[in-house]
Tab-separated table of C-alpha atoms and ligand atoms in Angstrom:
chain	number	residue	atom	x	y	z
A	857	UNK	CA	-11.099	-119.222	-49.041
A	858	UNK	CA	-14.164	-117.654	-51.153
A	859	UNK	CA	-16.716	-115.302	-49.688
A	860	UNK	CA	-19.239	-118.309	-49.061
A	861	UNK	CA	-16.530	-120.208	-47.089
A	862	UNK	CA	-15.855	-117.296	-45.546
A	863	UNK	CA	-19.724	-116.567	-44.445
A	864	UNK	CA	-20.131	-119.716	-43.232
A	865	UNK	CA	-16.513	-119.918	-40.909
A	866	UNK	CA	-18.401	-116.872	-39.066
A	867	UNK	CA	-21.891	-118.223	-39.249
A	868	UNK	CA	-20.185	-121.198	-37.408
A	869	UNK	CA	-18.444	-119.032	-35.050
A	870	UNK	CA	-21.737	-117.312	-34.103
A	871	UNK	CA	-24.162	-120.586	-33.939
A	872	UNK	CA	-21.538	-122.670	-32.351
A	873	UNK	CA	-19.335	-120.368	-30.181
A	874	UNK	CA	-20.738	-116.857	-29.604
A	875	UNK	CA	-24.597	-115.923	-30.363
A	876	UNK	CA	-23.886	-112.951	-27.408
A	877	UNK	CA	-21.372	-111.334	-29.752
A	878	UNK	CA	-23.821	-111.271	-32.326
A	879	UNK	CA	-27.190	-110.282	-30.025
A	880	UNK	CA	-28.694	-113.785	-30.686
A	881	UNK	CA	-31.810	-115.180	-29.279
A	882	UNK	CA	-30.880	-118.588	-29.372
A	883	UNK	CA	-33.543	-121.301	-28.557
A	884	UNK	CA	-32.802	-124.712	-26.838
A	885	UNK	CA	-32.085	-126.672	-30.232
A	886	UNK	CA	-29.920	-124.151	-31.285
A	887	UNK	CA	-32.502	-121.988	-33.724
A	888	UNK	CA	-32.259	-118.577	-34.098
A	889	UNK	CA	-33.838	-116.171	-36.445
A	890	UNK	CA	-32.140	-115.336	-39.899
A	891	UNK	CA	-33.398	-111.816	-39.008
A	892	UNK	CA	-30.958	-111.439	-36.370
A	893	UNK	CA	-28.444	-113.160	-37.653
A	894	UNK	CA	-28.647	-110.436	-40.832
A	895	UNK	CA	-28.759	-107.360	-38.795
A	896	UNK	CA	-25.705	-108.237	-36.595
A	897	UNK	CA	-23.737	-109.218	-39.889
A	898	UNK	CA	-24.864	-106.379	-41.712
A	899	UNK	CA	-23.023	-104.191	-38.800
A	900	UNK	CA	-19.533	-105.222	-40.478
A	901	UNK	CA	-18.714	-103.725	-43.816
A	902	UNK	CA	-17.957	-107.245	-45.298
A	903	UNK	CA	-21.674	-108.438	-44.976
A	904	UNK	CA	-23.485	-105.526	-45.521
A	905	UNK	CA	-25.288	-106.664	-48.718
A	906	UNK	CA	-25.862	-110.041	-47.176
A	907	UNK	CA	-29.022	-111.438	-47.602
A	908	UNK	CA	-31.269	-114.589	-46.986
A	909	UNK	CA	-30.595	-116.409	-50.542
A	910	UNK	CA	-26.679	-115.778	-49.906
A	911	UNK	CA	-27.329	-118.390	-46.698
A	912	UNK	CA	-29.414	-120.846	-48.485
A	913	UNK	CA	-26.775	-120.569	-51.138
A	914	UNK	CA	-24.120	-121.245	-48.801
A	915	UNK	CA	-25.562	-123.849	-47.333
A	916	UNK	CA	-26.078	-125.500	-50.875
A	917	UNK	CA	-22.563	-124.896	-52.094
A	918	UNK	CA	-21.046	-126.517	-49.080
A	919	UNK	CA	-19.731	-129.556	-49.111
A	920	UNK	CA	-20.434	-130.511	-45.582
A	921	UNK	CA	-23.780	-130.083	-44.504
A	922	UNK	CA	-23.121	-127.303	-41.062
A	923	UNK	CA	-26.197	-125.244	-41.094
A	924	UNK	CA	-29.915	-125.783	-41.597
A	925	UNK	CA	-32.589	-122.937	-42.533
A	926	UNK	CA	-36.419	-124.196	-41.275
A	927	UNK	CA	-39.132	-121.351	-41.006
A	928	UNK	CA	-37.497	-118.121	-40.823
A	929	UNK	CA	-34.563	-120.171	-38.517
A	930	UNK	CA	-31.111	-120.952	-39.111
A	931	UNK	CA	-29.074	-123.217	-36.325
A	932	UNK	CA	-25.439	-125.077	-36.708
A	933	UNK	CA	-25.978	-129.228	-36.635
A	934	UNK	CA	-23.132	-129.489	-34.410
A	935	UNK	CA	-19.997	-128.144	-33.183
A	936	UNK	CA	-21.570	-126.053	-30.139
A	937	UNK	CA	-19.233	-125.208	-27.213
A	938	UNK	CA	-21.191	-122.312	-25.430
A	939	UNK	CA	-22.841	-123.156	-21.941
A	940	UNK	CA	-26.591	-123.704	-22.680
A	941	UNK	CA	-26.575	-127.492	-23.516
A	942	UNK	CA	-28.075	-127.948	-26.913
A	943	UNK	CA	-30.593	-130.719	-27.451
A	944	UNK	CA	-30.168	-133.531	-30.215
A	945	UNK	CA	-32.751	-135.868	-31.179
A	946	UNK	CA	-31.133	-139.103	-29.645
A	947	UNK	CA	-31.581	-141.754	-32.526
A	948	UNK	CA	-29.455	-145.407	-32.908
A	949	UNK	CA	-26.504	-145.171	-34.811
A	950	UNK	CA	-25.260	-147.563	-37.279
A	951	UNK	CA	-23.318	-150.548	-35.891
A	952	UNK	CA	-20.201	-149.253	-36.534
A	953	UNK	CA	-18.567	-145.111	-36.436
A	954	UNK	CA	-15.428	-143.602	-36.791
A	955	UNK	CA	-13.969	-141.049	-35.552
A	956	UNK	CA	-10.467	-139.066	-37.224
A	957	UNK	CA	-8.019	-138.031	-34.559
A	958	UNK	CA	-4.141	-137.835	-34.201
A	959	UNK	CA	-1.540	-140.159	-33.234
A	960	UNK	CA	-0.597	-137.888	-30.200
A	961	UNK	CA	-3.944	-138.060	-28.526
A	962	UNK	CA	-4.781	-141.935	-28.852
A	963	UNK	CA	-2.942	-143.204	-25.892
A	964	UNK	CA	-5.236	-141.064	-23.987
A	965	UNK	CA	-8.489	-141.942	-25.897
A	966	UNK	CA	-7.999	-145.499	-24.913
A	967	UNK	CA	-7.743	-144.564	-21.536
A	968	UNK	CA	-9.802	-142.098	-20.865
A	969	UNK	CA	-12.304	-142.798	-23.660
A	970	UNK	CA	-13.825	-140.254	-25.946
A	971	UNK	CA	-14.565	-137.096	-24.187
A	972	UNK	CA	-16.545	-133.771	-25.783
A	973	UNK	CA	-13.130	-131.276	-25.316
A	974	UNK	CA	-14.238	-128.233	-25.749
A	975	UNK	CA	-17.172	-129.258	-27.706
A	976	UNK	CA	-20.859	-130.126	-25.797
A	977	UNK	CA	-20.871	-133.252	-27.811
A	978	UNK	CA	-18.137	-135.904	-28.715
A	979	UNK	CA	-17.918	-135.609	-32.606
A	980	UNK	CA	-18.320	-139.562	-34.716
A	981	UNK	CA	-17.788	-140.205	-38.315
A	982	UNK	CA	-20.437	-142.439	-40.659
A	983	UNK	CA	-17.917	-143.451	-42.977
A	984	UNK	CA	-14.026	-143.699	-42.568
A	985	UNK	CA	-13.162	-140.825	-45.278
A	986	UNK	CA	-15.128	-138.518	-43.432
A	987	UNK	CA	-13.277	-139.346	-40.237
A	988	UNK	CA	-9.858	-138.887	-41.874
A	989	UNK	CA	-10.862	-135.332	-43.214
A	990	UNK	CA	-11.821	-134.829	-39.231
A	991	UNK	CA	-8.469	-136.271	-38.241
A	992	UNK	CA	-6.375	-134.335	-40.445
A	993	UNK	CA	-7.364	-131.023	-38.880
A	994	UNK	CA	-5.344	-132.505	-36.157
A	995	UNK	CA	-2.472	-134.414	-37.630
A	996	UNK	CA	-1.597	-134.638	-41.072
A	997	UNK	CA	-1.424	-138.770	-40.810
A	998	UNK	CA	-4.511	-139.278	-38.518
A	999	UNK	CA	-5.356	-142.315	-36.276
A	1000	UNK	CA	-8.846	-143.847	-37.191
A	1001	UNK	CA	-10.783	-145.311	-34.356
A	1002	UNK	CA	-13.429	-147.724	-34.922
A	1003	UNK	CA	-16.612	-146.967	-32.623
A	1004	UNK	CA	-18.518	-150.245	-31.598
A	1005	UNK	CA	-21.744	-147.844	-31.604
A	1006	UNK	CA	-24.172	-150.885	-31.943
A	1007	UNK	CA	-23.108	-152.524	-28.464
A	1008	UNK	CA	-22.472	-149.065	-27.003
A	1009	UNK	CA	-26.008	-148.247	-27.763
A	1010	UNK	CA	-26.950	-151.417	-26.559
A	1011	UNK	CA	-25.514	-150.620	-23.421
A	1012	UNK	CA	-27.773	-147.193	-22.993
A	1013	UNK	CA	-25.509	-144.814	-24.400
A	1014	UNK	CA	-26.855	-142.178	-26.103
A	1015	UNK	CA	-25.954	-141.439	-29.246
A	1016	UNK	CA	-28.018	-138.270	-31.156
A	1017	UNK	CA	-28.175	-137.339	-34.879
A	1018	UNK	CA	-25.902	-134.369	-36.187
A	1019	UNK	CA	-26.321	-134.175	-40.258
A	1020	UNK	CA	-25.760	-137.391	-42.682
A	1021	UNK	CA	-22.272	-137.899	-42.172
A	1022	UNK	CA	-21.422	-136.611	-38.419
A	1023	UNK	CA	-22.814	-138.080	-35.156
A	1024	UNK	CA	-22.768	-136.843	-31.596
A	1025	UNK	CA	-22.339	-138.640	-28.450
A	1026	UNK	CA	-21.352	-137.433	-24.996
A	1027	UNK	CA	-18.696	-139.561	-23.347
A	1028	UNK	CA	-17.625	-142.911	-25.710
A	1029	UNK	CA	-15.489	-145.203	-22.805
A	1030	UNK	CA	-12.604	-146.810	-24.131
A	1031	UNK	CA	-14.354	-150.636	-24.238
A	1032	UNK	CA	-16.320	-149.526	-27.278
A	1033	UNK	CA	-13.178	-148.170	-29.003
A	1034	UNK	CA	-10.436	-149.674	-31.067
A	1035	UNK	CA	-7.818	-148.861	-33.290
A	1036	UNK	CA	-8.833	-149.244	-36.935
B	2256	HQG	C1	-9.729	-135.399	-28.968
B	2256	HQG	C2	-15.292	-130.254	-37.577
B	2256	HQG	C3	-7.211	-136.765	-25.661
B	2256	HQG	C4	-10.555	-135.777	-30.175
B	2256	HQG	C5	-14.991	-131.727	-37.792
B	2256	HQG	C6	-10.338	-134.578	-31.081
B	2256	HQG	C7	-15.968	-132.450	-36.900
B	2256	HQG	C8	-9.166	-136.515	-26.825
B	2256	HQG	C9	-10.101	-133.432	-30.092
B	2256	HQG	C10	-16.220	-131.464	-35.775
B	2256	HQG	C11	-9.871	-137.267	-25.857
B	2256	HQG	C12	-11.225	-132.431	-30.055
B	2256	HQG	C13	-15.566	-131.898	-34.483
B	2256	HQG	C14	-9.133	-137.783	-24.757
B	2256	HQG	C15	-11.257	-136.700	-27.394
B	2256	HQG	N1	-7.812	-137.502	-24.686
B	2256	HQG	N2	-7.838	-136.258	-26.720
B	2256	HQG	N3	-9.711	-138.521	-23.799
B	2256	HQG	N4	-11.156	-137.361	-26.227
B	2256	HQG	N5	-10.053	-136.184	-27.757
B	2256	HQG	O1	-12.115	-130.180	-33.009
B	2256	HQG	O2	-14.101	-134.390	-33.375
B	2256	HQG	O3	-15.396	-128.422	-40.246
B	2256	HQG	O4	-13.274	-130.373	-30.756
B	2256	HQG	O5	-10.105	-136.985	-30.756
B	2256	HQG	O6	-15.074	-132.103	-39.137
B	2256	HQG	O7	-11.982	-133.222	-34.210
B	2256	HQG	O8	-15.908	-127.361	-38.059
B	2256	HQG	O9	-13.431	-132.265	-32.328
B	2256	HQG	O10	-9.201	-134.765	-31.880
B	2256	HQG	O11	-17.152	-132.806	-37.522
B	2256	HQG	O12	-17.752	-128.192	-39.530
B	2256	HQG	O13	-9.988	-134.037	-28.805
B	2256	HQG	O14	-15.674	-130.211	-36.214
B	2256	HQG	O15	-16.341	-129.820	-38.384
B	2256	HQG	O16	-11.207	-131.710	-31.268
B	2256	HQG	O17	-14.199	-132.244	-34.718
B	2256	HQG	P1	-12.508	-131.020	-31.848
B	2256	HQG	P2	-13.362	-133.128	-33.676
B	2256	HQG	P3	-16.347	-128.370	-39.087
């Protein structure tokens, strides 16, 4: 892992897991200013030269698209677990989504539908090769499921916008899923 990765694995810890840790502010969408972000990661030796352009910069060199930077803000697009509920913009999906999971948790899936875990938000693919790169964090030959988002939608579930490639949804029941 380089230094970027790095910086970004803890940004995503902070934004997504623990702002308390780190003395963030964080707003209800998640924001919270690069100022404070800086002075809690300048208290490790690691980041102590860390500045503004090396977050932009890691947030261009990435090749998934986890943070954004808007006025003097930076906030994770998805991923949160702490307890204040984040808000999404709620926007229709595309007719169909994936979503990347393994073999050992599809029985359940199907039953239970798609539930957010540990997560505030249930986690949905745009395209199938980003849901196998999901589904391989949990099992190196993944299961692809095949979201019927356009009659879920339909239906009135929500579904909200995370960045290009991931969307977020809070329960999926099993009727909208099948196995790809
Ligand atoms: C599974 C990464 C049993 C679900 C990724 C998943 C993504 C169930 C696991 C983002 C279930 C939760 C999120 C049920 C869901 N029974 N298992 N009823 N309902 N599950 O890591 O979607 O690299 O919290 O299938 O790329 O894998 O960190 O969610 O396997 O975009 O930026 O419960 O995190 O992005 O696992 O991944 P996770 P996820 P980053």
């Amino acid at each position: 892992m380089n230094k970027l990765e790095e910086l970004s694995k803890e940004i995503s810890y902070a934004l997504r897991h623990a702002p308390w840790e780190y003395e963030l502010e964080m707003d209800e969408e998640g924001w919270v200013p690069i100022a404070q972000l800086l002075d809690a990661l300048h208290r490790a030796e690691k980041w102590k030269n860390i500045c503004e352009a090396d977050l932009n910069e890691m947030i261009e060199r990435s090749e998934k698209k986890r943070h954004e930077i808007k006025d003097g803000k930076i906030r994770a697009f998805y991923g949160h677990s702490i307890p204040m509920k984040i808000l999404k913009e709620v926007k229709m999906p595309p007719d169909i989504l994936y979503h990347g999971t393994a073999r050992r948790f599809e029985q359940s899936i199907m039953e239970n539908g798609l539930l957010p875990q540990s997560r505030q938000y249930v986690h949905l693919s745009q395209d199938v090769e980003t849901a196998e790169n999901v589904g391989k964090r949990h099992d190196d030959k993944p299961c692809i499921l095949v979201i019927d988002a356009k009659k879920a939608w339909d239906d009135g579930i929500r579904f909200y916008l995370g960045n290009e490639k991931v969307w977020l949804a809070d329960v999926i029941p099993g009727k909208y899923i099948k196995k790809m």
